[in-house]
PDB file of C-alpha atoms in Angstrom:
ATOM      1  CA  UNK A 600     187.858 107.540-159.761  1.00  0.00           C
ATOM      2  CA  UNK A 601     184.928 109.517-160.098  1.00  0.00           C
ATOM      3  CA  UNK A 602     183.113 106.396-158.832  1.00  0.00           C
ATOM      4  CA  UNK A 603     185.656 106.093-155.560  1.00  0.00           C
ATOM      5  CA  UNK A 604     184.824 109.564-154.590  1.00  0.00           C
ATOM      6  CA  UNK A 605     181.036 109.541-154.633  1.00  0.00           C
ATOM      7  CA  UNK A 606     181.271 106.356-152.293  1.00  0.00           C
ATOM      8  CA  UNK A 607     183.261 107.896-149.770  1.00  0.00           C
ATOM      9  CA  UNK A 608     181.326 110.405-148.726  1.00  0.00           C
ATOM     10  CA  UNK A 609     178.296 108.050-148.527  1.00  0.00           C
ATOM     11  CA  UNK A 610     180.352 105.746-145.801  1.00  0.00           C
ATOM     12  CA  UNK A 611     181.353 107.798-143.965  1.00  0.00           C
ATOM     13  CA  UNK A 612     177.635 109.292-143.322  1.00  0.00           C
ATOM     14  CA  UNK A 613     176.989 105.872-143.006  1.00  0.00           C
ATOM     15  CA  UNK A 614     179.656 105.338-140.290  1.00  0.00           C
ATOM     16  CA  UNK A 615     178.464 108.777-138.541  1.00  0.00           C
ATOM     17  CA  UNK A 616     174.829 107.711-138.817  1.00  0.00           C
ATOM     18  CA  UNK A 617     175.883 104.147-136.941  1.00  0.00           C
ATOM     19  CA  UNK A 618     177.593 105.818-133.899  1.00  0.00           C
ATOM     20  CA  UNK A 619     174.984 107.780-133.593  1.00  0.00           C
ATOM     21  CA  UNK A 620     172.509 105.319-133.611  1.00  0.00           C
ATOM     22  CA  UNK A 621     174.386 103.132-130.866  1.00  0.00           C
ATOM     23  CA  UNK A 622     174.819 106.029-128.247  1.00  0.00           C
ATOM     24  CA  UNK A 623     171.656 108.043-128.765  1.00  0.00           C
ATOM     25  CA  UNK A 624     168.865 107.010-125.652  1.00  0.00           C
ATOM     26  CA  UNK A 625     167.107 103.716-126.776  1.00  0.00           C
ATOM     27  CA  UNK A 626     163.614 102.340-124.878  1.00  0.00           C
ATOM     28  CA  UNK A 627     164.038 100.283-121.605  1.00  0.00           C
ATOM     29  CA  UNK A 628     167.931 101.747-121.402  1.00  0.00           C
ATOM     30  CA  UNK A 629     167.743 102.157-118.008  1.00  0.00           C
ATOM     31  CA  UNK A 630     167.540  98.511-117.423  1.00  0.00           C
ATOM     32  CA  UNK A 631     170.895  98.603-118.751  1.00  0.00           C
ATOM     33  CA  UNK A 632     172.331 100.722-116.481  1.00  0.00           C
ATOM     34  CA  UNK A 633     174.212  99.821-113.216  1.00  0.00           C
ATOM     35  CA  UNK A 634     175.647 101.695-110.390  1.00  0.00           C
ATOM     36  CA  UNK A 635     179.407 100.090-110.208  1.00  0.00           C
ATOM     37  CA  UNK A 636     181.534 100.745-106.559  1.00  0.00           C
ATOM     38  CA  UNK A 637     185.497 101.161-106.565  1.00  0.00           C
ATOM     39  CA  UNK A 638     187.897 100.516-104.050  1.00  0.00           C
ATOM     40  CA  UNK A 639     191.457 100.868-104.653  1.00  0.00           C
ATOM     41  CA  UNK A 640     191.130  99.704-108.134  1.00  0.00           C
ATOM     42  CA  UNK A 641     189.113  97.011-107.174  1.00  0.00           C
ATOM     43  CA  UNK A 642     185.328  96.772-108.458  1.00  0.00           C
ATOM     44  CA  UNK A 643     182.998  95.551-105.913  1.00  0.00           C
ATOM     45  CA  UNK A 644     185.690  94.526-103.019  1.00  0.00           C
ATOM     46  CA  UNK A 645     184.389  92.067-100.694  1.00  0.00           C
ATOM     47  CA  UNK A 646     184.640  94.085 -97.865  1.00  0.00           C
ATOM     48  CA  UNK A 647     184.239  98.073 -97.076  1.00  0.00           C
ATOM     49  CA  UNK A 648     184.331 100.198 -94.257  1.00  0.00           C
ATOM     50  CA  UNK A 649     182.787 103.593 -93.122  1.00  0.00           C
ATOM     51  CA  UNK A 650     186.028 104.643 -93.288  1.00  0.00           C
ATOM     52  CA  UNK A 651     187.224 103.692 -97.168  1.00  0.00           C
ATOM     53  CA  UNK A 652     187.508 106.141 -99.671  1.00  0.00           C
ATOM     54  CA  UNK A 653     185.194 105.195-102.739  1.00  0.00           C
ATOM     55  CA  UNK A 654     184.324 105.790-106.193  1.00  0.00           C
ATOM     56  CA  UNK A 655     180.899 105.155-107.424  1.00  0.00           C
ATOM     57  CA  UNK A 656     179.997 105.499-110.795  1.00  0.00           C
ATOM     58  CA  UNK A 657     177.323 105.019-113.604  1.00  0.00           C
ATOM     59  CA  UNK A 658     177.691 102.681-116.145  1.00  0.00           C
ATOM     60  CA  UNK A 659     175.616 100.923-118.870  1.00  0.00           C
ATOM     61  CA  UNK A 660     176.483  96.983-119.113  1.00  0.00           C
ATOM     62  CA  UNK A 661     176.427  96.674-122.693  1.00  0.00           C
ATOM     63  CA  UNK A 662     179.523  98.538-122.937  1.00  0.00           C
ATOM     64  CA  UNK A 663     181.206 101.691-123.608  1.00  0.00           C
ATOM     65  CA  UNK A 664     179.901 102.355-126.817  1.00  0.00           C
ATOM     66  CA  UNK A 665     176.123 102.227-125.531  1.00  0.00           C
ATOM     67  CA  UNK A 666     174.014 105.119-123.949  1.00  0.00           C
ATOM     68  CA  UNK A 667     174.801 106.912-120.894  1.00  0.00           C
ATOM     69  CA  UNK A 668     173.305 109.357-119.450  1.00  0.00           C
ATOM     70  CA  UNK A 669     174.793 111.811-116.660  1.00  0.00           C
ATOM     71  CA  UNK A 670     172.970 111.853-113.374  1.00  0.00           C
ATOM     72  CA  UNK A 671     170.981 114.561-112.168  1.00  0.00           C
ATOM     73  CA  UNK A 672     171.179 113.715-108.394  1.00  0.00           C
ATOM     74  CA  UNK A 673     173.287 111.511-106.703  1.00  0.00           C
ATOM     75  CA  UNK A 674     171.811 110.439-102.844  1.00  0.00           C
ATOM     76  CA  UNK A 675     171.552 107.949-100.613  1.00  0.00           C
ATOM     77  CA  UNK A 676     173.706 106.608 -97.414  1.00  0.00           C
ATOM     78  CA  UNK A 677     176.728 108.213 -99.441  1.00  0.00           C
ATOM     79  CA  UNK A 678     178.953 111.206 -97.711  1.00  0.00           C
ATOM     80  CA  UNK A 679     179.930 112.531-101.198  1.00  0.00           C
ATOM     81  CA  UNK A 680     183.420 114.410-101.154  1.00  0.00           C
ATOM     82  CA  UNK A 681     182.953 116.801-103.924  1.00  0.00           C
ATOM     83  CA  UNK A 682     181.707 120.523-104.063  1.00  0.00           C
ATOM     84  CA  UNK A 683     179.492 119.439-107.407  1.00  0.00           C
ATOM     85  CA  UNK A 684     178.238 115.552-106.454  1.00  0.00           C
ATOM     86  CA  UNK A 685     176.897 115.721-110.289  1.00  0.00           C
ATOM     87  CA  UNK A 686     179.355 113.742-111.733  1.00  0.00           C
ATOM     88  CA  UNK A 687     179.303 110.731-113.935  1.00  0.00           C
ATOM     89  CA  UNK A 688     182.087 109.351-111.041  1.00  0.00           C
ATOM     90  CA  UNK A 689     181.473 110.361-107.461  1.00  0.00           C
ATOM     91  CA  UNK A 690     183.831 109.708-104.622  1.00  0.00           C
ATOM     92  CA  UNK A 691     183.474 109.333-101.210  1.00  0.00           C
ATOM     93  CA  UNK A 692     182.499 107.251 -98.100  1.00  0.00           C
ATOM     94  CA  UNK A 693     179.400 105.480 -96.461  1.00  0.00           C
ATOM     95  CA  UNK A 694     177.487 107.403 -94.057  1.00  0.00           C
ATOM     96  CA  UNK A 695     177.247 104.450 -91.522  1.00  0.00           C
ATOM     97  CA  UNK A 696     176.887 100.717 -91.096  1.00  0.00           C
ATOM     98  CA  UNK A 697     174.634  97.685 -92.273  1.00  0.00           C
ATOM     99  CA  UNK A 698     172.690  98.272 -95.477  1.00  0.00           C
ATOM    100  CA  UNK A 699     173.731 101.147 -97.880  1.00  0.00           C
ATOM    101  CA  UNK A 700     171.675 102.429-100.821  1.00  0.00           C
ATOM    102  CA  UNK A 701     173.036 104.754-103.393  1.00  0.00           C
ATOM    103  CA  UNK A 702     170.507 106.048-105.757  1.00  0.00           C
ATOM    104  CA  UNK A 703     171.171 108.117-109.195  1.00  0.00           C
ATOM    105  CA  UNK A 704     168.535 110.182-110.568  1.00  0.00           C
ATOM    106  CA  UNK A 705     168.170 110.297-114.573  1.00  0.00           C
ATOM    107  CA  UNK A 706     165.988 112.800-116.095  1.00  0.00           C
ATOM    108  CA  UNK A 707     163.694 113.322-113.456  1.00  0.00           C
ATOM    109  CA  UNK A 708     161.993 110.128-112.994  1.00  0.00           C
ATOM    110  CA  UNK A 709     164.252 107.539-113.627  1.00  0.00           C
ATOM    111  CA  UNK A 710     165.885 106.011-110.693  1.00  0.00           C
ATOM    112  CA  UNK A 711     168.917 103.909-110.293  1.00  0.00           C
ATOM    113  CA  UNK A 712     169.502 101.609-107.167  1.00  0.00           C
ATOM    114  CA  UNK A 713     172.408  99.612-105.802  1.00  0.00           C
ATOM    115  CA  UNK A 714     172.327  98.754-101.812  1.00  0.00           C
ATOM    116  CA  UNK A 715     175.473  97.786-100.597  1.00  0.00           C
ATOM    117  CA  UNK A 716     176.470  95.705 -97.063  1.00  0.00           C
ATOM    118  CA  UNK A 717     179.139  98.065 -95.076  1.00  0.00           C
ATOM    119  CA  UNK A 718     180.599  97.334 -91.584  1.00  0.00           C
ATOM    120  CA  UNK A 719     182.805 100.007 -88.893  1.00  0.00           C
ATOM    121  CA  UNK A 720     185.864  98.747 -88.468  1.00  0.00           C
ATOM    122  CA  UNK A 721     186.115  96.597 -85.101  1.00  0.00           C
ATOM    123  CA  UNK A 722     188.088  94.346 -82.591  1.00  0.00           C
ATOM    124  CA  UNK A 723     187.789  90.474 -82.802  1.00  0.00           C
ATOM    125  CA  UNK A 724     186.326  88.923 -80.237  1.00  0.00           C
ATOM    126  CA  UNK A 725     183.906  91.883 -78.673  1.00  0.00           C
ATOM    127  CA  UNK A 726     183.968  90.193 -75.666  1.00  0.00           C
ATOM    128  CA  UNK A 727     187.558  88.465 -75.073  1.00  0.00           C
ATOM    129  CA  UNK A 728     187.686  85.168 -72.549  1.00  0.00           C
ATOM    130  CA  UNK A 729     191.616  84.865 -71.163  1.00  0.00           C
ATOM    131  CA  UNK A 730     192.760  82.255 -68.960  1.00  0.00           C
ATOM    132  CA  UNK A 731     195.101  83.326 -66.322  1.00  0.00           C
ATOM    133  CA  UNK A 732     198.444  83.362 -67.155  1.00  0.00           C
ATOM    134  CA  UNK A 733     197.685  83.002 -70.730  1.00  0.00           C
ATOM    135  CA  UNK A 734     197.968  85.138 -74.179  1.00  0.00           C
ATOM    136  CA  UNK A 735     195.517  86.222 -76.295  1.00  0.00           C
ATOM    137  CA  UNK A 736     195.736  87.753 -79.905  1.00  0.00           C
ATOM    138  CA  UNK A 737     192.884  90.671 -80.749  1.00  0.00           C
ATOM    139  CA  UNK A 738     193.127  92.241 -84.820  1.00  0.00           C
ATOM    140  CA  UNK A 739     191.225  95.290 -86.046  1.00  0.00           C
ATOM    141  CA  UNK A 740     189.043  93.679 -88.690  1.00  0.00           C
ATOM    142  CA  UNK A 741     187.863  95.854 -91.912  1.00  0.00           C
ATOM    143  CA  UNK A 742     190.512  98.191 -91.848  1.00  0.00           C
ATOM    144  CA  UNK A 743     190.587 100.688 -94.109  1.00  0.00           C
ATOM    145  CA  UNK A 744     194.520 100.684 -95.831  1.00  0.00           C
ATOM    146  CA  UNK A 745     195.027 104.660 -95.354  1.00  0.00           C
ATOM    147  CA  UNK A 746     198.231 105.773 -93.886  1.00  0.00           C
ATOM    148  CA  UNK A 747     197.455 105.180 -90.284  1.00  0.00           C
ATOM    149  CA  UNK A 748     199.221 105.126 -86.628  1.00  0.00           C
ATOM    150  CA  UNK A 749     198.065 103.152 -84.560  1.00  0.00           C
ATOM    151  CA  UNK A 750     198.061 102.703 -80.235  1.00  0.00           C
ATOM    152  CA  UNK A 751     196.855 100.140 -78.088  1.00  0.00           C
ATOM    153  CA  UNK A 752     196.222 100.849 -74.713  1.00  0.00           C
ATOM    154  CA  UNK A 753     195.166  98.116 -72.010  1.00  0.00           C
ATOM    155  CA  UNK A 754     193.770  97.883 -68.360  1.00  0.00           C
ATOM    156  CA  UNK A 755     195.999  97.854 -65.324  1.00  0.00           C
ATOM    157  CA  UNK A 756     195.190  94.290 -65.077  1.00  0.00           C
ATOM    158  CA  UNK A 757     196.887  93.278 -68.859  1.00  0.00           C
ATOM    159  CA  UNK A 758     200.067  93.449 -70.088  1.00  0.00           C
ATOM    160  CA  UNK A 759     201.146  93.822 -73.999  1.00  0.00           C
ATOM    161  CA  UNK A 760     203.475  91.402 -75.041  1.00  0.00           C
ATOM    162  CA  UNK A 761     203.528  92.297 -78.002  1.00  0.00           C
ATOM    163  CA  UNK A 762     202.090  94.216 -81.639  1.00  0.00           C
ATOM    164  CA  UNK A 763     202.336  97.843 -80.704  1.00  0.00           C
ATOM    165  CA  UNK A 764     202.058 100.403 -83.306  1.00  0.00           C
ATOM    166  CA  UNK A 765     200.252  97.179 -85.994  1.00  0.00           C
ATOM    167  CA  UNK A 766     196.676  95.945 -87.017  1.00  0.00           C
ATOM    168  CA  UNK A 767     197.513  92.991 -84.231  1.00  0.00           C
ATOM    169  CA  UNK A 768     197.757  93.086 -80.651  1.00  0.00           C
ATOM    170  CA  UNK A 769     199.155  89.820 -78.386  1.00  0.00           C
ATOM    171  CA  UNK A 770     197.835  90.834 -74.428  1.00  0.00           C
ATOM    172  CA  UNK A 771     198.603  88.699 -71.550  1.00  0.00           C
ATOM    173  CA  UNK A 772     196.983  89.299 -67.897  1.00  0.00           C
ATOM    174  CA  UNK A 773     199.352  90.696 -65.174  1.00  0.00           C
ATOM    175  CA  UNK A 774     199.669  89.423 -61.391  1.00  0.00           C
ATOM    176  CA  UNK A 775     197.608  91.419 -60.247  1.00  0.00           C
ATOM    177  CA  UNK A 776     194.547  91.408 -62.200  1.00  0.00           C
ATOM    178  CA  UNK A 777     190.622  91.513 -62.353  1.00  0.00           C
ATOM    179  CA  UNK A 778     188.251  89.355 -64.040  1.00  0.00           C
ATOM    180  CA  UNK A 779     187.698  92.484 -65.864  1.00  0.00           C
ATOM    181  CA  UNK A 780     189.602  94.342 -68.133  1.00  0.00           C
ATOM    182  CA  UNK A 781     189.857  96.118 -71.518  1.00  0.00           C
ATOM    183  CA  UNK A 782     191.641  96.619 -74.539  1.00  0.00           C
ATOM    184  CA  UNK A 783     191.647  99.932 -76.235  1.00  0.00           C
ATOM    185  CA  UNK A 784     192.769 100.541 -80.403  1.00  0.00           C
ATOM    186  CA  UNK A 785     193.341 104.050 -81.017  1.00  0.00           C
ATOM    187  CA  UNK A 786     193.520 104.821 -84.837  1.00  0.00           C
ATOM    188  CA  UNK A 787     194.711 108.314 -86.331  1.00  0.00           C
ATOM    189  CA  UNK A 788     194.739 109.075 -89.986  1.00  0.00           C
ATOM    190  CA  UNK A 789     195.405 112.146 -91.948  1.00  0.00           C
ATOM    191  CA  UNK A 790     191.305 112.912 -92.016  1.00  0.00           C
ATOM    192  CA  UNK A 791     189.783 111.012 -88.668  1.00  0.00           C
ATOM    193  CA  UNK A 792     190.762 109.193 -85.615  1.00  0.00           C
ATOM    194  CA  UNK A 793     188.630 105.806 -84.600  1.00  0.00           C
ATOM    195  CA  UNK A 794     189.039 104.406 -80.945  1.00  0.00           C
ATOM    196  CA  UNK A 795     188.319 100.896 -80.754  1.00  0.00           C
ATOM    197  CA  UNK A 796     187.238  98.762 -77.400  1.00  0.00           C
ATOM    198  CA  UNK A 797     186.872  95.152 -76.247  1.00  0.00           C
ATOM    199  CA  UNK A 798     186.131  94.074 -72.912  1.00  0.00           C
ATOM    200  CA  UNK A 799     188.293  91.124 -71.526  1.00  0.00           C
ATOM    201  CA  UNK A 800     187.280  88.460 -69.203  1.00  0.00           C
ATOM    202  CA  UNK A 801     189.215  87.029 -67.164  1.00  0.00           C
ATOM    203  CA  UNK A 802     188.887  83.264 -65.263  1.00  0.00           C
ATOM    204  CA  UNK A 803     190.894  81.473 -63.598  1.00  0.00           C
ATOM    205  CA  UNK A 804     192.897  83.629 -61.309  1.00  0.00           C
ATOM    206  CA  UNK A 805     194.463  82.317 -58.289  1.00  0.00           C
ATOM    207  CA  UNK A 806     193.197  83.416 -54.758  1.00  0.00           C
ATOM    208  CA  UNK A 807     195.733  85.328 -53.378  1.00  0.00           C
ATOM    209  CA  UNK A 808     196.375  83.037 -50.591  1.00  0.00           C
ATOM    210  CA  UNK A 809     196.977  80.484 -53.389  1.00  0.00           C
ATOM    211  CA  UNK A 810     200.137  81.817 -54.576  1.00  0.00           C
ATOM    212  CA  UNK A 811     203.350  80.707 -53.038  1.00  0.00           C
ATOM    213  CA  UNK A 812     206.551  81.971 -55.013  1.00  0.00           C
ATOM    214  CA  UNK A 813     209.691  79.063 -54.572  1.00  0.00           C
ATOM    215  CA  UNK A 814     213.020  79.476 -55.706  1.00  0.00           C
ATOM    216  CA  UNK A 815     214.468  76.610 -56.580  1.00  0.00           C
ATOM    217  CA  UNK A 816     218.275  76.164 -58.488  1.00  0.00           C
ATOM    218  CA  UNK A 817     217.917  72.323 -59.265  1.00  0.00           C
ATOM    219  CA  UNK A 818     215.313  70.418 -60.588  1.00  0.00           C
ATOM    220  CA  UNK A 819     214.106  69.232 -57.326  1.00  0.00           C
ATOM    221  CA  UNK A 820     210.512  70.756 -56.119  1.00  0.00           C
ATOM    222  CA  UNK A 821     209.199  69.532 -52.742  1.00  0.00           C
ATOM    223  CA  UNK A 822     205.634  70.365 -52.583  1.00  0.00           C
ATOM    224  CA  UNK A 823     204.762  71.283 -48.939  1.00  0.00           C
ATOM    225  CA  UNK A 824     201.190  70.647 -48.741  1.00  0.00           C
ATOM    226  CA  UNK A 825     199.609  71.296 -45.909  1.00  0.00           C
ATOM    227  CA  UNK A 826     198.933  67.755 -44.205  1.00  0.00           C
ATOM    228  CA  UNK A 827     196.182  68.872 -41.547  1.00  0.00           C
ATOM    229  CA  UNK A 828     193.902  68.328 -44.427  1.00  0.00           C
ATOM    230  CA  UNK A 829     193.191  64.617 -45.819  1.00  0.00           C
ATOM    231  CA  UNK A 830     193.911  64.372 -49.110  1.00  0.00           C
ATOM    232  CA  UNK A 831     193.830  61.486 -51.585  1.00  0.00           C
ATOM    233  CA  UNK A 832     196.958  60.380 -53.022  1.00  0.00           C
ATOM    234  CA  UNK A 833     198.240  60.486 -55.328  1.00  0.00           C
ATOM    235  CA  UNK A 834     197.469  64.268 -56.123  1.00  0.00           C
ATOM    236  CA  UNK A 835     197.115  65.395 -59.740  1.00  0.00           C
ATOM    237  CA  UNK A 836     199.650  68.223 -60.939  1.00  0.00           C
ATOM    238  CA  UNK A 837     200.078  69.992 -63.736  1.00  0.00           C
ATOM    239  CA  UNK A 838     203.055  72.568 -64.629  1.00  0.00           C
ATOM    240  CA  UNK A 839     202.427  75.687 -67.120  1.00  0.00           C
ATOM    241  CA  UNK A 840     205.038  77.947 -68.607  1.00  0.00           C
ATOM    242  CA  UNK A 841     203.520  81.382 -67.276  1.00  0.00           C
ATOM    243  CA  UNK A 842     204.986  83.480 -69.876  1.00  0.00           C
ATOM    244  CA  UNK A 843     203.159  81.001 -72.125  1.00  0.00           C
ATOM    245  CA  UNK A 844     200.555  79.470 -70.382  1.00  0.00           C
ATOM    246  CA  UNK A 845     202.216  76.349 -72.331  1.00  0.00           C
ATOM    247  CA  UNK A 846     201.688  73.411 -70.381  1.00  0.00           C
ATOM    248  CA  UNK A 847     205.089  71.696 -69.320  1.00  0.00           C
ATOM    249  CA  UNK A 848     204.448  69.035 -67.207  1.00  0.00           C
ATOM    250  CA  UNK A 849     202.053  66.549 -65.963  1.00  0.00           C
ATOM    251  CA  UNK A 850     201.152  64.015 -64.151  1.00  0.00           C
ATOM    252  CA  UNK A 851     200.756  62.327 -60.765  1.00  0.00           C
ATOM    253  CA  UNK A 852     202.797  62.582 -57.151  1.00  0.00           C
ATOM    254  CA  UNK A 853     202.807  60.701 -54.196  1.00  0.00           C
ATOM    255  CA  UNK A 854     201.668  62.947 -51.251  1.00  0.00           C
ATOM    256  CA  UNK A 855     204.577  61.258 -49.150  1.00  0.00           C
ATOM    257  CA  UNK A 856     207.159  61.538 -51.127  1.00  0.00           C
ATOM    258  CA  UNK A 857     205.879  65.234 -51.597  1.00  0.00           C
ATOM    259  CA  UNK A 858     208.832  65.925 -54.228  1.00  0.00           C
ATOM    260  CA  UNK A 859     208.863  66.764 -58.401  1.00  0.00           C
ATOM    261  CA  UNK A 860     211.709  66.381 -60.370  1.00  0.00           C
ATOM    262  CA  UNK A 861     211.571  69.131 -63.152  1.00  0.00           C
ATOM    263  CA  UNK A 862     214.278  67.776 -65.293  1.00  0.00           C
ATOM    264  CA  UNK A 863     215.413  69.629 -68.874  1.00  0.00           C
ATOM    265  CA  UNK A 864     213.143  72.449 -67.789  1.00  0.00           C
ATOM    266  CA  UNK A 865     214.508  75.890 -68.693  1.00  0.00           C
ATOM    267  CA  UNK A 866     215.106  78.732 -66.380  1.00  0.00           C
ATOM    268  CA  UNK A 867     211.727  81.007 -65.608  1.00  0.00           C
ATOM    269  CA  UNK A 868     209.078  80.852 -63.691  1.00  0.00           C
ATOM    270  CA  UNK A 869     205.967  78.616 -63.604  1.00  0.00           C
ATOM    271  CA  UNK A 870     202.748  77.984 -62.479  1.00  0.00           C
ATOM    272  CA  UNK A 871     202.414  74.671 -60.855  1.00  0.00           C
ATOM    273  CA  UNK A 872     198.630  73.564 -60.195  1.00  0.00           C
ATOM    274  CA  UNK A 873     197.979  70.934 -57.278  1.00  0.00           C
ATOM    275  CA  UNK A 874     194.751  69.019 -57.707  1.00  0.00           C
ATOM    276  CA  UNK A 875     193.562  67.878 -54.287  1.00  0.00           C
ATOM    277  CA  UNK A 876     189.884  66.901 -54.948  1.00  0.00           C
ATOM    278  CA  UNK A 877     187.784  68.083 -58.010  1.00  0.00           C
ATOM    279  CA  UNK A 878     187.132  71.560 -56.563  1.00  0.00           C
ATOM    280  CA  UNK A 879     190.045  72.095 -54.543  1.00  0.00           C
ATOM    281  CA  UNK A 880     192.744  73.326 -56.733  1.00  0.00           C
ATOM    282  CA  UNK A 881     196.329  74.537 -55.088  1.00  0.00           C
ATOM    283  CA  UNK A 882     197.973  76.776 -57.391  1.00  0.00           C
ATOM    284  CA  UNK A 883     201.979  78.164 -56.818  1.00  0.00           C
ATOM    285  CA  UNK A 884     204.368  79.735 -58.576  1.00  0.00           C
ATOM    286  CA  UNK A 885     208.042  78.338 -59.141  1.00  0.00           C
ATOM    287  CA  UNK A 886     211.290  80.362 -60.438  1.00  0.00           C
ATOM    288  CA  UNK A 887     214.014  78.362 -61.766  1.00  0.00           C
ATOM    289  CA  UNK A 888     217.121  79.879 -62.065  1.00  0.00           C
TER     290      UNK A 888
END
């Protein structure tokens, strides 16, 4: 008994003297150290914004149980959201784009680094090629996943099909159009607003004098090609769903028959595209109804 008690005392200065030993500062600890980024949870996400809210924090990589010091300075390419930014756990956001180093200052001399790749959020395609009569799908890429609202506005020339109010936008071009136009993505959060732009070419757009609207209520088209001008034969035509820009129909016509038969087509209107010679392209519109 006597025996029992003079041991415990001695283990548990031994135990005391062991967790002391494993946290106190140890030489070269500071190659042990790390600077660790959190998003939502997640350590080290593959992607960030300007706009995510992070937490950056010290850690050593041995474990918990090893030293840590707390920083004396934080800085670096780091907007810090605190009114003390000494902290063992900072949180925040990057300060821009590209390259991003956070540094941690430890007892005056020692330095710890981490750089970090961050991108804005931004539109695919910066520089959008449409084909007339066509849709095209644009996405704001590197989003951050705040509560947001969201508004896309286009040029006079586009229309929106579909995607307001989302992270995706499906644009089509109008009948009257440029080949230039623009898409704008304006994003509102609870702490900032982003506006977003791509420019949008356009090609292929008929000539004005080009267009020729036909009604038609049976499958029968006659073409009506101006015969003043010699042209081979048969002529090359092709038939696109313009809500689409699907293509229908194609083919080849004999100039004197001049008539297409548009069976099991659907009711709406289409773009029918008369290839007279390789750079002499006829281009009319046809509602079926």
């Amino acid at each position: 008994m006597k025996a029992m008690k003079l041991i415990l005392p001695v283990l548990s200065y031994f135990l005391l003297f062991m967790a002391q030993t494993v946290n106190a500062q140890y030489y070269g600890y500071e190659d042990d150290l790390e600077i660790v980024l959190t998003h939502n949870n997640i350590e080290f996400p593959s992607h960030i914004s300007t706009l995510d809210y992070c937490e950056i924090k010290l850690r050593n990589k041995k474990g918990p149980g090893y030293f840590l010091p707390k920083p004396d300075q934080w800085y670096g390419d780091f907007h810090t959201m605190q009114e003390d930014p000494v902290h063992s756990i900072i949180k925040g956001h990057f300060l821009k784009a590209g390259t991003c180093t956070i540094n941690a200052r430890i007892g005056g001399s020692v330095v710890i680094s981490k750089s970090f790749e961050i991108s804005d959020p931004y539109l695919t395609s910066n520089s959008t090629i449409l084909p007339y009569g066509k849709e095209e799908t644009v996405e704001i890429v590197n989003f951050p996943r705040d509560k947001v609202s969201i508004t896309w506005l286009v040029s006079d020339g586009l229309e929106i099909v579909s995607g307001q109010g989302t992270e995706k936008l499906v644009f089509t071009t109008k009948k009257n159009t440029s080949s230039y136009e623009y898409i704008v993505a304006n994003v509102q959060s609870e702490v900032w607003i982003l506006s977003l732009r791509n420019n949008v070419s356009i090609v292929g757009i008929p000539q004005a004098d080009e267009i020729q609207v036909s009604r038609t209520s049976s499958n029968m088209f006659i073409l009506d090609v101006d015969q003043e001008v010699m042209h081979s034969s048969p002529l090359k035509y092709e038939l696109y769903d313009q809500a689409r820009g699907s293509l229908m129909r194609k083919g080849m016509v004999e100039l004197k028959d001049g008539v297409l038969n548009f069976n099991n087509l659907p009711k709406g209107i289409y773009v029918l595209k008369l290839y007279l010679d390789e750079k002499n392209i006829k281009t009319r519109k046809i509602l079926i109804n």
